[in-house]
DNA sequence: AAAGTGATGCAATGGAAGTGCATTTATAAT
DNA sequence: ATTATAAATGCACTTCCATTGCATCACTTT
């Protein structure tokens, strides 16, 4: 039983060939991916399987969903130790208007946000859009 | 020529019956609305007209789009003097997980967000999710 | 081996966003 | 006022992504 399989067991996710492949695919990527990115990477595989795999990963806090405003949901591996629950796990995302890629800025935690009286904050989505480091040439 | 018509002229938007109705509908609402909200409010009207009306409003900075993470884009009237351009106009949005309503917190401007070297920030979307004042009972 | 549970594959559905084109309505020009 | 021009509207159609039902397959347990 290798590292990934142990990790799956820890997360209460059964090991299958497809799941291992998708996990490795995500681990290699430095950017958040869409479902069709995954589809393109595994053309022989069925869309539904990929869809349900990523949903399983999401349920088990292996990946987190990212809504970057493009209308297409993206996914990225959670950080080690992330439970996708507490505010400590929340980080900001950057979407590049040029190359259209979205990346996790895991080092950049969400600042404290004040909400008016009576409002209870449970979750925060913070997306910065602009030009990424690769595209800006700075 | 009444107030709204003057405002339309200022924004370079032709006055039509439908546009006036939709504008008033938005002005009455305290929450952001979806396209189907508008459809339900004007069942006799054609969907496309409503769609293109809201797009026109958006182009002319009469309404702004809100991506609250539900996957359905919402719209709300811009504040007086808003041009939907400069960062001063950006405010945070609150989405209630209970009543599913989304409101503009126009008083709550987006805090300064630091991005890593090489990244250029052009736009920011900040959505807080939780329980709204009406639902929390606090 | 048999039974049971979960994973996968295929087909179909739903919902929202967007487009092309003909027609109506409003504005501008004569 | 009539005509010409341009914009707004209505209808039909399309595209894209997300999601579900159900049959089948694979693995685990007894
Ligand atoms: Mn992330
Ligand atoms: Mn707003
Ligand atoms: Zn880029
Ligand atoms: Zn509420």
CSV table of C-alpha atoms (C1' of nucleotides) and ligand atoms in Angstrom, one decimal:
chain,number,residue,atom,x,y,z
A,1,UNK,CA,0.0,0.0,0.0
A,2,UNK,CA,1.7,3.2,-1.2
A,3,UNK,CA,1.4,6.7,0.1
A,4,UNK,CA,-1.7,7.6,-2.0
A,5,UNK,CA,-3.5,4.5,-1.1
A,6,UNK,CA,-2.9,5.1,2.6
A,7,UNK,CA,-4.1,8.7,2.1
A,8,UNK,CA,-7.3,7.4,0.5
A,9,UNK,CA,-7.9,5.0,3.4
A,10,UNK,CA,-7.4,7.8,5.8
A,11,UNK,CA,-10.0,9.8,3.9
A,12,UNK,CA,-12.4,6.9,3.8
A,13,UNK,CA,-12.2,6.6,0.0
A,14,UNK,CA,-11.9,3.3,-1.7
A,15,UNK,CA,-8.9,2.8,-4.0
A,16,UNK,CA,-9.7,2.3,-7.7
A,17,UNK,CA,-7.5,2.6,-10.7
A,18,UNK,CA,-9.4,5.6,-12.0
A,19,UNK,CA,-9.2,7.4,-8.7
A,20,UNK,CA,-5.5,7.0,-8.4
A,21,UNK,CA,-5.0,8.3,-12.0
A,22,UNK,CA,-7.2,11.3,-11.3
A,23,UNK,CA,-5.5,12.0,-8.0
A,24,UNK,CA,-2.1,11.9,-9.7
A,25,UNK,CA,-3.3,14.1,-12.5
A,26,UNK,CA,-4.4,16.7,-9.9
A,27,UNK,CA,-1.2,16.4,-7.9
A,28,UNK,CA,0.9,17.2,-11.0
A,29,UNK,CA,-1.1,20.3,-11.9
A,30,UNK,CA,-0.1,23.6,-10.5
A,31,UNK,CA,-3.5,25.1,-11.4
A,32,UNK,CA,-7.1,24.4,-10.7
A,33,UNK,CA,-8.7,22.2,-13.3
A,34,UNK,CA,-12.2,21.9,-14.8
A,35,UNK,CA,-14.1,18.7,-15.4
A,36,UNK,CA,-13.4,19.0,-19.1
A,37,UNK,CA,-9.7,19.3,-18.4
A,38,UNK,CA,-9.9,15.9,-16.8
A,39,UNK,CA,-12.0,14.6,-19.6
A,40,UNK,CA,-9.4,15.7,-22.1
A,41,UNK,CA,-6.7,14.0,-20.1
A,42,UNK,CA,-8.6,10.7,-19.9
A,43,UNK,CA,-10.4,10.4,-23.1
A,44,UNK,CA,-11.1,6.7,-22.8
A,45,UNK,CA,-12.8,7.2,-19.4
A,46,UNK,CA,-16.5,8.0,-19.1
A,47,UNK,CA,-17.5,11.5,-18.2
A,48,UNK,CA,-19.8,10.4,-15.4
A,49,UNK,CA,-17.1,8.5,-13.7
A,50,UNK,CA,-14.8,11.5,-13.7
A,51,UNK,CA,-17.6,13.6,-12.5
A,52,UNK,CA,-18.5,11.3,-9.6
A,53,UNK,CA,-14.8,10.8,-8.8
A,54,UNK,CA,-14.3,14.5,-8.3
A,55,UNK,CA,-17.5,14.7,-6.3
A,56,UNK,CA,-16.3,11.9,-4.1
A,57,UNK,CA,-13.0,13.7,-3.6
A,58,UNK,CA,-14.9,16.8,-2.7
A,59,UNK,CA,-17.1,15.1,-0.2
A,60,UNK,CA,-14.1,13.6,1.5
A,61,UNK,CA,-12.1,16.8,1.5
A,62,UNK,CA,-9.5,15.6,-0.9
A,63,UNK,CA,-10.2,18.4,-3.4
A,64,UNK,CA,-12.0,21.7,-3.0
A,65,UNK,CA,-14.2,23.4,-5.5
A,66,UNK,CA,-13.3,26.8,-6.8
A,67,UNK,CA,-15.7,29.3,-8.2
A,68,UNK,CA,-13.6,31.8,-10.1
A,69,UNK,CA,-16.4,33.6,-11.8
A,70,UNK,CA,-15.9,32.0,-15.2
A,71,UNK,CA,-19.1,30.0,-14.7
A,72,UNK,CA,-17.2,26.7,-14.9
A,73,UNK,CA,-16.3,25.2,-11.5
A,74,UNK,CA,-12.8,24.2,-11.0
A,75,UNK,CA,-11.1,21.9,-8.6
A,76,UNK,CA,-7.7,21.6,-6.9
A,77,UNK,CA,-6.2,19.3,-4.3
A,78,UNK,CA,-6.5,20.4,-0.8
A,79,UNK,CA,-3.4,21.2,1.2
A,80,UNK,CA,-2.0,18.6,3.5
A,81,UNK,CA,-4.1,18.7,6.7
A,82,UNK,CA,-6.9,20.6,5.1
A,83,UNK,CA,-10.4,19.7,6.2
A,84,UNK,CA,-12.2,22.3,4.1
A,85,UNK,CA,-14.0,23.2,7.2
A,86,UNK,CA,-12.5,25.8,9.4
A,87,UNK,CA,-11.6,29.2,8.3
A,88,UNK,CA,-7.9,28.4,8.6
A,89,UNK,CA,-8.2,26.4,5.5
A,90,UNK,CA,-9.7,29.2,3.4
A,91,UNK,CA,-7.3,30.8,1.1
A,92,UNK,CA,-7.7,33.2,-1.8
A,93,UNK,CA,-7.7,32.2,-5.5
A,94,UNK,CA,-6.3,34.1,-8.4
A,95,UNK,CA,-7.8,34.0,-11.8
A,96,UNK,CA,-5.8,35.2,-14.8
A,97,UNK,CA,-7.8,37.1,-17.3
A,98,UNK,CA,-5.1,36.5,-19.9
A,99,UNK,CA,-4.3,32.8,-19.8
A,100,UNK,CA,-7.6,31.9,-18.1
A,101,UNK,CA,-5.9,29.8,-15.4
A,102,UNK,CA,-6.8,29.8,-11.8
A,103,UNK,CA,-4.5,29.1,-9.0
A,104,UNK,CA,-4.7,28.6,-5.3
A,105,UNK,CA,-2.8,31.1,-3.2
A,106,UNK,CA,-2.7,28.9,-0.2
A,107,UNK,CA,-0.3,31.1,1.6
A,108,UNK,CA,-2.7,34.0,1.4
A,109,UNK,CA,-5.4,33.4,3.9
A,110,UNK,CA,-8.6,35.3,3.8
A,111,UNK,CA,-8.5,38.4,6.0
A,112,UNK,CA,-11.0,38.9,8.7
A,113,UNK,CA,-14.2,40.2,7.2
A,114,UNK,CA,-16.6,42.2,9.2
A,115,UNK,CA,-20.3,41.7,8.5
A,116,UNK,CA,-23.2,43.8,9.9
A,117,UNK,CA,-25.0,42.9,13.1
A,118,UNK,CA,-27.3,39.9,12.8
A,119,UNK,CA,-25.3,38.3,10.0
A,120,UNK,CA,-23.4,35.1,10.7
A,121,UNK,CA,-20.4,34.3,8.5
A,122,UNK,CA,-19.8,30.6,7.7
A,123,UNK,CA,-17.8,30.6,4.6
A,124,UNK,CA,-15.9,33.1,2.4
A,125,UNK,CA,-15.1,33.1,-1.3
A,126,UNK,CA,-12.4,35.5,-2.3
A,127,UNK,CA,-11.3,35.6,-5.9
A,128,UNK,CA,-8.8,38.1,-7.3
A,129,UNK,CA,-8.8,38.6,-11.0
A,130,UNK,CA,-6.0,40.1,-13.1
A,131,UNK,CA,-2.8,39.0,-14.7
A,132,UNK,CA,-0.8,36.2,-13.4
A,133,UNK,CA,3.0,36.1,-12.9
A,134,UNK,CA,3.6,34.1,-16.0
A,135,UNK,CA,1.5,36.5,-18.2
A,136,UNK,CA,2.5,39.8,-16.6
A,137,UNK,CA,6.3,39.4,-17.3
A,138,UNK,CA,7.0,41.3,-14.1
B,1,UNK,CA,-39.4,63.3,-18.3
B,2,UNK,CA,-39.3,61.8,-14.9
B,3,UNK,CA,-36.3,60.9,-12.7
B,4,UNK,CA,-35.8,57.4,-14.1
B,5,UNK,CA,-36.0,58.6,-17.7
B,6,UNK,CA,-33.4,61.3,-16.9
B,7,UNK,CA,-31.2,58.7,-15.4
B,8,UNK,CA,-31.5,56.5,-18.4
B,9,UNK,CA,-30.6,59.4,-20.7
B,10,UNK,CA,-27.6,60.1,-18.5
B,11,UNK,CA,-26.5,56.4,-18.9
B,12,UNK,CA,-27.1,56.5,-22.6
B,13,UNK,CA,-30.0,54.0,-22.4
B,14,UNK,CA,-33.1,54.4,-24.5
B,15,UNK,CA,-36.3,54.5,-22.6
B,16,UNK,CA,-38.7,51.7,-23.2
B,17,UNK,CA,-41.7,50.4,-21.3
B,18,UNK,CA,-40.0,47.2,-20.5
B,19,UNK,CA,-36.9,48.8,-19.3
B,20,UNK,CA,-38.7,51.1,-17.0
B,21,UNK,CA,-40.6,48.2,-15.5
B,22,UNK,CA,-37.5,46.1,-14.9
B,23,UNK,CA,-35.7,49.1,-13.4
B,24,UNK,CA,-38.5,49.7,-11.0
B,25,UNK,CA,-38.7,46.0,-10.1
B,26,UNK,CA,-35.0,46.1,-9.3
B,27,UNK,CA,-35.3,49.3,-7.4
B,28,UNK,CA,-38.0,47.8,-5.2
B,29,UNK,CA,-36.0,44.7,-4.4
B,30,UNK,CA,-33.6,44.8,-1.4
B,31,UNK,CA,-31.9,41.7,-2.7
B,32,UNK,CA,-30.0,40.6,-5.8
B,33,UNK,CA,-32.2,38.9,-8.4
B,34,UNK,CA,-31.7,36.2,-10.9
B,35,UNK,CA,-33.0,36.3,-14.5
B,36,UNK,CA,-35.7,33.8,-13.6
B,37,UNK,CA,-36.8,36.0,-10.7
B,38,UNK,CA,-37.4,38.7,-13.4
B,39,UNK,CA,-39.1,36.1,-15.6
B,40,UNK,CA,-41.5,35.2,-12.9
B,41,UNK,CA,-42.3,38.8,-12.2
B,42,UNK,CA,-43.1,39.5,-15.9
B,43,UNK,CA,-44.6,36.3,-17.2
B,44,UNK,CA,-46.0,37.9,-20.3
B,45,UNK,CA,-42.6,39.3,-21.4
B,46,UNK,CA,-40.2,37.3,-23.5
B,47,UNK,CA,-37.2,35.8,-21.8
B,48,UNK,CA,-34.8,37.2,-24.4
B,49,UNK,CA,-36.0,40.7,-23.9
B,50,UNK,CA,-35.5,40.4,-20.2
B,51,UNK,CA,-32.1,38.9,-20.7
B,52,UNK,CA,-31.0,41.6,-23.1
B,53,UNK,CA,-32.4,44.3,-21.0
B,54,UNK,CA,-30.4,43.2,-18.0
B,55,UNK,CA,-27.3,42.9,-20.3
B,56,UNK,CA,-27.8,46.5,-21.5
B,57,UNK,CA,-28.2,47.7,-17.9
B,58,UNK,CA,-24.9,45.9,-17.1
B,59,UNK,CA,-23.1,47.4,-20.0
B,60,UNK,CA,-24.2,50.8,-19.1
B,61,UNK,CA,-23.4,50.3,-15.4
B,62,UNK,CA,-26.9,50.5,-14.2
B,63,UNK,CA,-26.8,47.1,-12.6
B,64,UNK,CA,-23.8,44.9,-11.6
B,65,UNK,CA,-23.5,41.2,-11.8
B,66,UNK,CA,-23.0,39.1,-8.7
B,67,UNK,CA,-21.5,35.7,-8.6
B,68,UNK,CA,-22.5,34.4,-5.2
B,69,UNK,CA,-21.3,30.8,-5.8
B,70,UNK,CA,-24.8,29.4,-6.4
B,71,UNK,CA,-24.0,29.0,-10.1
B,72,UNK,CA,-26.8,31.4,-11.0
B,73,UNK,CA,-25.7,34.9,-11.8
B,74,UNK,CA,-27.6,37.6,-9.9
B,75,UNK,CA,-28.0,41.3,-10.5
B,76,UNK,CA,-28.5,44.3,-8.4
B,77,UNK,CA,-28.8,48.0,-9.1
B,78,UNK,CA,-25.6,49.9,-8.8
B,79,UNK,CA,-25.3,52.6,-6.1
B,80,UNK,CA,-25.7,56.2,-7.1
B,81,UNK,CA,-22.6,57.4,-8.7
B,82,UNK,CA,-21.2,53.9,-9.3
B,83,UNK,CA,-19.4,53.3,-12.5
B,84,UNK,CA,-18.5,49.7,-11.8
B,85,UNK,CA,-15.0,50.5,-12.6
B,86,UNK,CA,-12.8,51.7,-9.9
B,87,UNK,CA,-12.1,49.7,-6.8
B,88,UNK,CA,-14.0,52.2,-4.8
B,89,UNK,CA,-17.2,50.7,-6.2
B,90,UNK,CA,-16.4,47.2,-5.2
B,91,UNK,CA,-18.3,46.0,-2.2
B,92,UNK,CA,-18.8,42.6,-0.6
B,93,UNK,CA,-21.8,40.4,-1.1
B,94,UNK,CA,-23.5,38.2,1.5
B,95,UNK,CA,-25.3,35.0,0.5
B,96,UNK,CA,-27.6,33.4,3.0
B,97,UNK,CA,-27.4,29.7,3.1
B,98,UNK,CA,-30.8,29.5,4.6
B,99,UNK,CA,-33.1,31.8,2.6
B,100,UNK,CA,-30.8,31.6,-0.4
B,101,UNK,CA,-30.9,35.4,-0.8
B,102,UNK,CA,-28.0,37.5,-1.7
B,103,UNK,CA,-27.6,41.1,-0.8
B,104,UNK,CA,-25.2,43.9,-1.5
B,105,UNK,CA,-23.2,45.2,1.5
B,106,UNK,CA,-22.4,48.4,-0.2
B,107,UNK,CA,-21.1,49.9,3.0
B,108,UNK,CA,-18.5,47.2,3.2
B,109,UNK,CA,-15.8,47.9,0.8
B,110,UNK,CA,-13.3,45.2,-0.2
B,111,UNK,CA,-10.2,45.3,2.0
B,112,UNK,CA,-6.8,45.7,0.4
B,113,UNK,CA,-5.7,42.2,-0.8
B,114,UNK,CA,-2.0,41.4,-1.2
B,115,UNK,CA,-1.0,39.2,-4.1
B,116,UNK,CA,2.4,37.7,-4.7
B,117,UNK,CA,5.1,39.4,-6.8
B,118,UNK,CA,4.3,39.3,-10.5
B,119,UNK,CA,0.6,39.2,-10.1
B,120,UNK,CA,-1.5,42.2,-11.1
B,121,UNK,CA,-4.9,42.6,-9.4
B,122,UNK,CA,-7.6,44.0,-11.6
B,123,UNK,CA,-10.9,42.9,-10.0
B,124,UNK,CA,-12.0,41.3,-6.8
B,125,UNK,CA,-15.0,39.1,-6.0
B,126,UNK,CA,-15.7,38.7,-2.3
B,127,UNK,CA,-18.7,36.7,-1.1
B,128,UNK,CA,-19.4,35.9,2.5
B,129,UNK,CA,-21.8,33.0,3.0
B,130,UNK,CA,-23.7,32.3,6.1
B,131,UNK,CA,-27.0,33.3,7.8
B,132,UNK,CA,-28.5,36.6,7.1
B,133,UNK,CA,-30.0,38.9,9.7
B,134,UNK,CA,-33.6,37.9,8.9
B,135,UNK,CA,-32.8,34.2,9.2
B,136,UNK,CA,-30.5,34.4,12.2
B,137,UNK,CA,-32.9,36.0,14.6
B,138,UNK,CA,-30.0,37.8,16.3
C,1,DA,C1',-19.9,-20.0,-4.4
C,2,DA,C1',-23.4,-16.6,-3.2
C,3,DA,C1',-24.7,-12.4,-1.6
C,4,DG,C1',-24.1,-7.7,-1.0
C,5,DT,C1',-22.1,-3.2,-1.6
C,6,DG,C1',-19.9,0.2,-4.2
C,7,DA,C1',-17.9,1.8,-8.8
C,8,DT,C1',-18.5,2.4,-13.5
C,9,DG,C1',-20.7,3.1,-18.2
C,10,DC,C1',-24.3,4.7,-21.1
C,11,DA,C1',-28.2,7.4,-22.0
C,12,DA,C1',-31.1,10.9,-20.9
C,13,DT,C1',-32.4,15.1,-18.6
C,14,DG,C1',-32.4,19.9,-16.8
C,15,DG,C1',-31.2,24.5,-16.4
C,16,DA,C1',-29.1,28.5,-17.6
C,17,DA,C1',-26.8,31.3,-21.0
C,18,DG,C1',-26.3,32.9,-25.5
C,19,DT,C1',-27.3,33.6,-30.8
C,20,DG,C1',-29.7,34.4,-35.6
C,21,DC,C1',-33.2,36.3,-37.8
C,22,DA,C1',-37.6,38.3,-38.7
C,23,DT,C1',-40.7,41.8,-37.0
C,24,DT,C1',-42.1,45.7,-34.6
C,25,DT,C1',-41.3,50.1,-32.6
C,26,DA,C1',-38.9,54.3,-31.9
C,27,DT,C1',-35.9,58.0,-33.6
C,28,DA,C1',-33.8,60.8,-37.3
C,29,DA,C1',-33.8,62.8,-41.9
C,30,DT,C1',-36.2,64.6,-45.8
D,1,DA,C1',-46.1,64.0,-42.6
D,2,DT,C1',-43.6,60.6,-45.0
D,3,DT,C1',-39.7,58.1,-45.5
D,4,DA,C1',-35.4,56.1,-44.0
D,5,DT,C1',-32.6,54.4,-40.3
D,6,DA,C1',-31.6,52.2,-36.2
D,7,DA,C1',-32.7,50.0,-32.1
D,8,DA,C1',-35.8,46.9,-29.4
D,9,DT,C1',-38.5,42.9,-29.1
D,10,DG,C1',-40.2,38.0,-29.9
D,11,DC,C1',-39.6,33.4,-31.3
D,12,DA,C1',-36.9,29.5,-32.3
D,13,DC,C1',-32.9,27.2,-31.8
D,14,DT,C1',-28.4,26.1,-29.9
D,15,DT,C1',-24.6,25.2,-26.7
D,16,DC,C1',-22.6,24.1,-22.6
D,17,DC,C1',-22.1,22.3,-18.2
D,18,DA,C1',-24.1,19.8,-14.4
D,19,DT,C1',-26.8,16.0,-12.8
D,20,DT,C1',-29.5,11.7,-12.5
D,21,DG,C1',-31.5,6.8,-13.4
D,22,DC,C1',-30.5,2.5,-14.2
D,23,DA,C1',-28.1,-1.5,-15.8
D,24,DT,C1',-23.8,-3.8,-15.4
D,25,DC,C1',-19.3,-4.7,-13.5
D,26,DA,C1',-15.8,-5.4,-9.8
D,27,DC,C1',-14.6,-6.1,-5.3
D,28,DT,C1',-15.5,-7.6,-0.5
D,29,DT,C1',-17.5,-10.4,2.9
D,30,DT,C1',-19.7,-14.5,4.7
E,1,LIG,MN1,-7.6,26.6,-3.5
E,2,LIG,MN1,-23.6,44.5,-5.1
E,3,LIG,ZN1,-2.0,34.1,-16.9
E,4,LIG,ZN1,-31.5,34.4,5.0
